XYZ file of N, CA and C in Angstrom:
483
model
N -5.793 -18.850 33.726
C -5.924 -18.921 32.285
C -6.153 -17.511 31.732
N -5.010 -17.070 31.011
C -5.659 -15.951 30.249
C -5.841 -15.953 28.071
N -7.055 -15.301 28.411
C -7.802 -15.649 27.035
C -6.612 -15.084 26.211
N -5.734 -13.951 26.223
C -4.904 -13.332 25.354
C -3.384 -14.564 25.314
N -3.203 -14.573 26.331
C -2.143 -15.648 25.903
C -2.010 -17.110 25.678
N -3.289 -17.456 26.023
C -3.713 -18.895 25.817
C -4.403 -19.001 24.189
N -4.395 -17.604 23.547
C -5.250 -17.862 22.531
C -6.322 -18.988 22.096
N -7.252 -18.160 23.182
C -9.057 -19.173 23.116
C -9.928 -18.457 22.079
N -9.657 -17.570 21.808
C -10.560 -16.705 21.029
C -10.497 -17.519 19.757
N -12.352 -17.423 19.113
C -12.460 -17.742 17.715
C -13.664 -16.837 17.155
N -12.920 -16.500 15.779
C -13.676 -15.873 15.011
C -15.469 -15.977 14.701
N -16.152 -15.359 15.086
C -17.480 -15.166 14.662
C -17.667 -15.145 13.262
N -18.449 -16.396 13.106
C -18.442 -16.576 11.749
C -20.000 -16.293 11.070
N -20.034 -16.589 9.955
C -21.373 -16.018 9.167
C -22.036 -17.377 10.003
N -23.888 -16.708 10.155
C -24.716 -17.698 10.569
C -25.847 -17.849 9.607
N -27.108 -18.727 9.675
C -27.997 -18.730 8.910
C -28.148 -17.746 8.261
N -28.333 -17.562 6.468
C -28.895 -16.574 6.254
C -30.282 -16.285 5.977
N -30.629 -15.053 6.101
C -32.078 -14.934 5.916
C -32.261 -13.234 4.626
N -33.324 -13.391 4.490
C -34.062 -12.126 3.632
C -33.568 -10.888 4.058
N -33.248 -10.351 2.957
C -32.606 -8.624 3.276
C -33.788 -8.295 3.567
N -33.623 -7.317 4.670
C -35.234 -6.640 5.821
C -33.995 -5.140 6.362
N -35.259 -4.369 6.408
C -34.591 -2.669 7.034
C -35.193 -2.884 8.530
N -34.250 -2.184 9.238
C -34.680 -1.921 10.812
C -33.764 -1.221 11.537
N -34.167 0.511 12.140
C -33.481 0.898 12.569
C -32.493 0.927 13.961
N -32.985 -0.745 13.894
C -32.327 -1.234 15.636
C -30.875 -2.154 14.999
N -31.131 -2.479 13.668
C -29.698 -2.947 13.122
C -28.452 -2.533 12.470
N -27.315 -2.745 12.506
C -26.613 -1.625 11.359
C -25.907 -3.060 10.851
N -25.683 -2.875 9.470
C -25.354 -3.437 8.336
C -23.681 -3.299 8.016
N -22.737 -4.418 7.739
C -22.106 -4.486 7.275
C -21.362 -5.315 5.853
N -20.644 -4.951 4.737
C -20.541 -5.406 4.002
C -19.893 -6.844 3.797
N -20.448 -7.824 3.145
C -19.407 -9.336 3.513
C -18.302 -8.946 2.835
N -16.983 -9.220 2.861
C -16.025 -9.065 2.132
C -15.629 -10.483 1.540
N -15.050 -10.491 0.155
C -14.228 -11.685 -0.355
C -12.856 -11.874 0.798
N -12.856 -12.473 1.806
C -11.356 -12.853 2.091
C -10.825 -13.655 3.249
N -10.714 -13.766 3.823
C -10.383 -14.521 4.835
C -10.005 -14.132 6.389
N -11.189 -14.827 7.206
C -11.782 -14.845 8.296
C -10.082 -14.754 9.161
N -9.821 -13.651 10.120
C -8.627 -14.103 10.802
C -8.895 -13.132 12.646
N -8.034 -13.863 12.965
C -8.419 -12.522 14.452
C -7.023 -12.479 14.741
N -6.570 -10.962 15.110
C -5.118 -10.380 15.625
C -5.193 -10.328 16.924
N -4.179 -10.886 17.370
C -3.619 -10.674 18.791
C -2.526 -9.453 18.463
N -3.081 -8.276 19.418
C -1.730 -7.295 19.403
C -1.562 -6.927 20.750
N 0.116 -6.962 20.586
C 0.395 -5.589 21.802
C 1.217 -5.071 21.422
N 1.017 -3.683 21.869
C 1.700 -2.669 21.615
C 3.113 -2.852 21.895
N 3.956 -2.147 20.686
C 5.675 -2.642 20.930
C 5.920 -3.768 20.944
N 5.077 -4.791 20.831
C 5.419 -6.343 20.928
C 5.342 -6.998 19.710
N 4.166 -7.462 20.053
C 3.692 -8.367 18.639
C 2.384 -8.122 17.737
N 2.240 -8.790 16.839
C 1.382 -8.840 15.741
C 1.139 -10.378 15.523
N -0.162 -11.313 15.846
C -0.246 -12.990 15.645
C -1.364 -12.432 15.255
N -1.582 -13.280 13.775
C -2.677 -13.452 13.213
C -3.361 -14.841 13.219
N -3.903 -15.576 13.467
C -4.733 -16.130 13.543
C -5.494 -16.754 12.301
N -5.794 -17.534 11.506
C -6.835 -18.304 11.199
C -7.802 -18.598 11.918
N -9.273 -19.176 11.318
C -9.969 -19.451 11.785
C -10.093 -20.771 12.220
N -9.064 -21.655 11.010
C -8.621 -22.957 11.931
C -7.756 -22.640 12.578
N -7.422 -22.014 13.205
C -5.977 -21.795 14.157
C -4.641 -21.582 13.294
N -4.318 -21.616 12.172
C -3.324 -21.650 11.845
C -2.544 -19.826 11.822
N -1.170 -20.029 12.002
C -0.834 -18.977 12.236
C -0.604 -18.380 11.066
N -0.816 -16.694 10.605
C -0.837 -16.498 8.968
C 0.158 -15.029 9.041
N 1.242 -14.623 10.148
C 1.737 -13.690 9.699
C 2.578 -13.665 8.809
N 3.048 -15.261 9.139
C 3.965 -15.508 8.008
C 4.233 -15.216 6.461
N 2.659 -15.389 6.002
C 2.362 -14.722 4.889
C 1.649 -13.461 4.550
N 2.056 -12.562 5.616
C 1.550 -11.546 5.517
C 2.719 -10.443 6.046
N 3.570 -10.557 5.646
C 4.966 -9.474 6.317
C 3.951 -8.025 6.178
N 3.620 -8.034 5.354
C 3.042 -6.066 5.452
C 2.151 -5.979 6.589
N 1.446 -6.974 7.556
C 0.540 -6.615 8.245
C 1.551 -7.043 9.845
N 2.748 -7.249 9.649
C 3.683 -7.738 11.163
C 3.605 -6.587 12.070
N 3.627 -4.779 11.690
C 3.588 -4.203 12.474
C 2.019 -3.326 12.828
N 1.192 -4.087 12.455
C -0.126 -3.550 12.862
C -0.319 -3.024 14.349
N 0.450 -3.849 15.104
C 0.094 -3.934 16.851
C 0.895 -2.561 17.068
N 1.290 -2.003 16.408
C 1.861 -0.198 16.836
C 0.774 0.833 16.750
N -1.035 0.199 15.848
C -1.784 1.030 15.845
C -2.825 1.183 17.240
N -2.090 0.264 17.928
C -3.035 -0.297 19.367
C -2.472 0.613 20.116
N -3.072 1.192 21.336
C -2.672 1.367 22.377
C -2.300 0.694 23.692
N -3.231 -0.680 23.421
C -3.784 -1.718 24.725
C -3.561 -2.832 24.017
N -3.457 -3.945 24.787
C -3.458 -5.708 23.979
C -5.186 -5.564 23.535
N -5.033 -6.063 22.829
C -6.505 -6.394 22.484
C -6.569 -7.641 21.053
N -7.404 -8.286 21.158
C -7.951 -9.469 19.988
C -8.539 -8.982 18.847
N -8.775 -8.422 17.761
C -9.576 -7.943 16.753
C -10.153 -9.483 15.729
N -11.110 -9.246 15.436
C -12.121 -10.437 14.904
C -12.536 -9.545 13.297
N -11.425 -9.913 12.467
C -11.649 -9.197 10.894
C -11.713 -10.071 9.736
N -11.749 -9.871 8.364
C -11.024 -10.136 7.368
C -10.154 -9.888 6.772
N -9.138 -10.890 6.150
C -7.851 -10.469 5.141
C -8.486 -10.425 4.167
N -8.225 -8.927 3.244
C -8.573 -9.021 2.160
C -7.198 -8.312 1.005
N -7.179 -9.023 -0.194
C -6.476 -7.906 -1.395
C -7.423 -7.627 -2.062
N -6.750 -6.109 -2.553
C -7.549 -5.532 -3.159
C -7.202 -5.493 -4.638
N -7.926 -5.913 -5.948
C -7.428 -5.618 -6.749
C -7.198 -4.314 -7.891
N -7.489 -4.723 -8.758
C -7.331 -3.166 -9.479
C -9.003 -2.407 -9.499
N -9.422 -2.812 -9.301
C -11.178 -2.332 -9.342
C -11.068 -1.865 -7.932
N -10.323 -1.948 -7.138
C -10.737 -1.531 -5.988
C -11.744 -2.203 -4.933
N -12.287 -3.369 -5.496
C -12.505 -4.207 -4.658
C -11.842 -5.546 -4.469
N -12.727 -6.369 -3.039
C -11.869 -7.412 -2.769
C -11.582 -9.132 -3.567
N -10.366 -8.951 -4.022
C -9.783 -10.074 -4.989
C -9.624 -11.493 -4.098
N -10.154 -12.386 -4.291
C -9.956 -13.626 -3.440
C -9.398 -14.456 -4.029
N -9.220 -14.447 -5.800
C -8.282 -15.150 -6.211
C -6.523 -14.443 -5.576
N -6.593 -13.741 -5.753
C -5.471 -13.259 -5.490
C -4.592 -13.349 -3.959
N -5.552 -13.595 -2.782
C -5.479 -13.821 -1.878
C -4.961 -15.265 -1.587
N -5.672 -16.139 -2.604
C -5.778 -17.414 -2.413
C -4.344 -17.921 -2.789
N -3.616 -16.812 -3.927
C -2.586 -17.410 -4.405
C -1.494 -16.996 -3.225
N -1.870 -15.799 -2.331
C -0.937 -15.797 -1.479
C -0.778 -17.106 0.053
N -1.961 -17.202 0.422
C -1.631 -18.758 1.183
C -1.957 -19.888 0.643
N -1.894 -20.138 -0.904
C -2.082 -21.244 -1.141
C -0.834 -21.790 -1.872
N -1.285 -22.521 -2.600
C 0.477 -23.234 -3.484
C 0.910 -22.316 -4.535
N 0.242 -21.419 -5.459
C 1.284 -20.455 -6.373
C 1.717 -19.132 -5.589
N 2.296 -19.105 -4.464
C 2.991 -18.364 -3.990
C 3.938 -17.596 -4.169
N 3.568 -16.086 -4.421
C 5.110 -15.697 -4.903
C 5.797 -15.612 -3.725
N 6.928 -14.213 -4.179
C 8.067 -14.558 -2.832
C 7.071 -12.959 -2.377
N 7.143 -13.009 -0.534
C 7.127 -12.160 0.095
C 7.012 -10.820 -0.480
N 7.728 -9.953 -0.979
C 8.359 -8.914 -1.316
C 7.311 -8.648 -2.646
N 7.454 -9.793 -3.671
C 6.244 -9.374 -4.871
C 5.074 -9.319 -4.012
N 4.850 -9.684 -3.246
C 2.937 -10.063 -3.081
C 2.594 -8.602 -2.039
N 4.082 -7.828 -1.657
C 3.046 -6.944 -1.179
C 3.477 -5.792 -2.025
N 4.589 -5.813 -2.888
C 4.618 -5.066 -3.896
C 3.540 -4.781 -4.963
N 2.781 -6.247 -5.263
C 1.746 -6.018 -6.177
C 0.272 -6.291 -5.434
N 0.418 -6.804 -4.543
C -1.090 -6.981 -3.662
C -1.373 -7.058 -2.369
N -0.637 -6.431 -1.670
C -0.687 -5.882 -0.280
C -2.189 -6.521 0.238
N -2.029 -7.207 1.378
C -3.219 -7.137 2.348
C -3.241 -6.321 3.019
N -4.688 -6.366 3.960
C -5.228 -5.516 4.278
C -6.278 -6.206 5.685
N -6.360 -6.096 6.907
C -7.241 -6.379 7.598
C -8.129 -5.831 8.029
N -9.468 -6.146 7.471
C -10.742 -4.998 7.751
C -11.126 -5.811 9.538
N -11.272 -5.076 10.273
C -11.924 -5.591 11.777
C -13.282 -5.465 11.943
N -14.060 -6.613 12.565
C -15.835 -6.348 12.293
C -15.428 -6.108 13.937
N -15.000 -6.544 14.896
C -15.339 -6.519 16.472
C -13.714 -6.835 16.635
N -13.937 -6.211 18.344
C -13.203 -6.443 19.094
C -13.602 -7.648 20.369
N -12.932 -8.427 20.648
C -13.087 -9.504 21.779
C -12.292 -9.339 23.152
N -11.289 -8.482 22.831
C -10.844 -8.230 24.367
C -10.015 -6.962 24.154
N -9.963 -6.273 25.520
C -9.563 -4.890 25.058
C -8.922 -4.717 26.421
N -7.728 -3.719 27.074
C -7.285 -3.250 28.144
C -7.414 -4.540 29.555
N -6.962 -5.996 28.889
C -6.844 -6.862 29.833
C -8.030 -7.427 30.492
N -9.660 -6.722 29.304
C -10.926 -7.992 29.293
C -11.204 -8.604 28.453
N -11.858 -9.441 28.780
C -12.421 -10.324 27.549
C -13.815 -8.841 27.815
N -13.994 -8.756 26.096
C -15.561 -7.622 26.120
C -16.748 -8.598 25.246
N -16.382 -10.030 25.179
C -17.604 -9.976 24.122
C -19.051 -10.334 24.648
N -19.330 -10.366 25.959
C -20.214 -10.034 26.642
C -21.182 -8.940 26.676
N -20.319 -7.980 25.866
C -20.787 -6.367 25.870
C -21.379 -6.758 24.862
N -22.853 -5.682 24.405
C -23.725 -5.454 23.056
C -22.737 -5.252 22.286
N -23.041 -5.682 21.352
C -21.884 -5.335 19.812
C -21.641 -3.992 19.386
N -22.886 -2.975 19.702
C -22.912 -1.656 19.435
C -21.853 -1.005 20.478
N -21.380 -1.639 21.803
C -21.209 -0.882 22.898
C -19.199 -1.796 22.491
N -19.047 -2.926 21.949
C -17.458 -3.239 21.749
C -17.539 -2.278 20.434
N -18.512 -2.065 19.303
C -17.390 -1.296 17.691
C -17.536 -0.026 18.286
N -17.722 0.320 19.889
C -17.409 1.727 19.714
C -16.033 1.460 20.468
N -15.470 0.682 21.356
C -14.266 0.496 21.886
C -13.294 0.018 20.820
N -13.788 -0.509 19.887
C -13.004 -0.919 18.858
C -13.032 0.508 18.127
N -13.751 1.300 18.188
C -13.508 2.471 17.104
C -12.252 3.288 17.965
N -12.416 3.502 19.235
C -11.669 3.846 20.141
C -10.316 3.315 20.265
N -9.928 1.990 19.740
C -8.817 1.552 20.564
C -8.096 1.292 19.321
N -8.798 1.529 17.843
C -7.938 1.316 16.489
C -6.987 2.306 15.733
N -6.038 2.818 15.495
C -5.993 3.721 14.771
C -5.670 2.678 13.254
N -6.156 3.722 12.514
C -6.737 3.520 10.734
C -5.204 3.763 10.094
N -5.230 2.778 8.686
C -4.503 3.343 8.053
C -4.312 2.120 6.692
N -3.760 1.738 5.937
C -3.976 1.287 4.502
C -3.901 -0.179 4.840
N -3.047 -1.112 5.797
C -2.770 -2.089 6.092
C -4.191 -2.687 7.658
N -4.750 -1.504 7.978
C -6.051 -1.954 9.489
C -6.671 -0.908 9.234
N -7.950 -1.871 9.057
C -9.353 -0.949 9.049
C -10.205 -1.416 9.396
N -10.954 -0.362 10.156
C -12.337 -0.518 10.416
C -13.574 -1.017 9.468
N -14.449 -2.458 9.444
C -15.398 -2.141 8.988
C -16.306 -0.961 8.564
N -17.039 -0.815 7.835
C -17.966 0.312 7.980
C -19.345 -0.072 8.030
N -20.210 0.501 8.425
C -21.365 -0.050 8.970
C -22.590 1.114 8.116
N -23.850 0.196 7.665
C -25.095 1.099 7.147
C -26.273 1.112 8.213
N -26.623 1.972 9.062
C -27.504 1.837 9.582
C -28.981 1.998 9.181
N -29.569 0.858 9.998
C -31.566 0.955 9.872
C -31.546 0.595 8.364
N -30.880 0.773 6.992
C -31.437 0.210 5.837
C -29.936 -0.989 5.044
């Protein structure tokens, strides 16, 4: 059984919440408006995005098909889809209209609202499963194994406050 081609992997989702508290043993990331997805890539190959119910979403996402050229290694990424709107932050109506029923065609939606996949973790990297590893010790393999650019990004993280 392998976890990359059997696609077993599922997204880490939000858990109980509790009281904003500072501690310099935690680092902080921002929730985003958008939708929970995890990428299967390999390099020169493919790009499968994932839902968190399983459903497959590259379909509606042509601008994000060649992400897996920023990989070096197969690896799983555990992110959000987000658009961005004109404020520069993340639009979830706008998102919503792209997998939901007012759908435009392909071509408008990334002409006027391009997604974008922010990655919180990596789950498997160079043919392991890593999520065994401390979380601090996969976003540095994930910082390592991503290259950046307008369509894949890295979370960003606030540490201790």
């Amino acid at each position: 059984m392998n976890p990359f081609e059997d696609r077993l992997f599922r997204p880490m989702l939000i858990g109980l919440e509790a009281p904003p508290f500072d501690n310099p043993d935690y680092f902080y990331e921002l929730k985003l408006d958008g939708d929970r997805c995890l990428a299967y890539l390999s390099p020169k190959k493919e790009t499968a995005l994932i839902s968190k119910r399983g459903k497959e979403l590259q379909g509606l996402f042509p601008e994000l098909k060649e992400i897996h050229k920023q990989v070096k290694q197969r690896c799983v990424l555990d992110g959000e889809l987000i658009i961005t709107g004109a404020d520069n932050k993340p639009d979830f109506e706008a998102l919503r209209q792209r997998t939901g029923f007012g759908r435009t065609s392909a071509a408008a939606a990334i002409r006027n609202a391009p997604a974008t996949l922010v990655v919180f973790d990596i789950l498997y990297h160079a043919q392991k499963q890593v999520t065994g590893l401390p979380l601090i010790q996969r976003r540095e393999i994930l910082l390592n194994a991503v290259k950046e650019d307008q369509r894949l990004s890295v979370s960003r993280v606030v540490t201790g406050q």
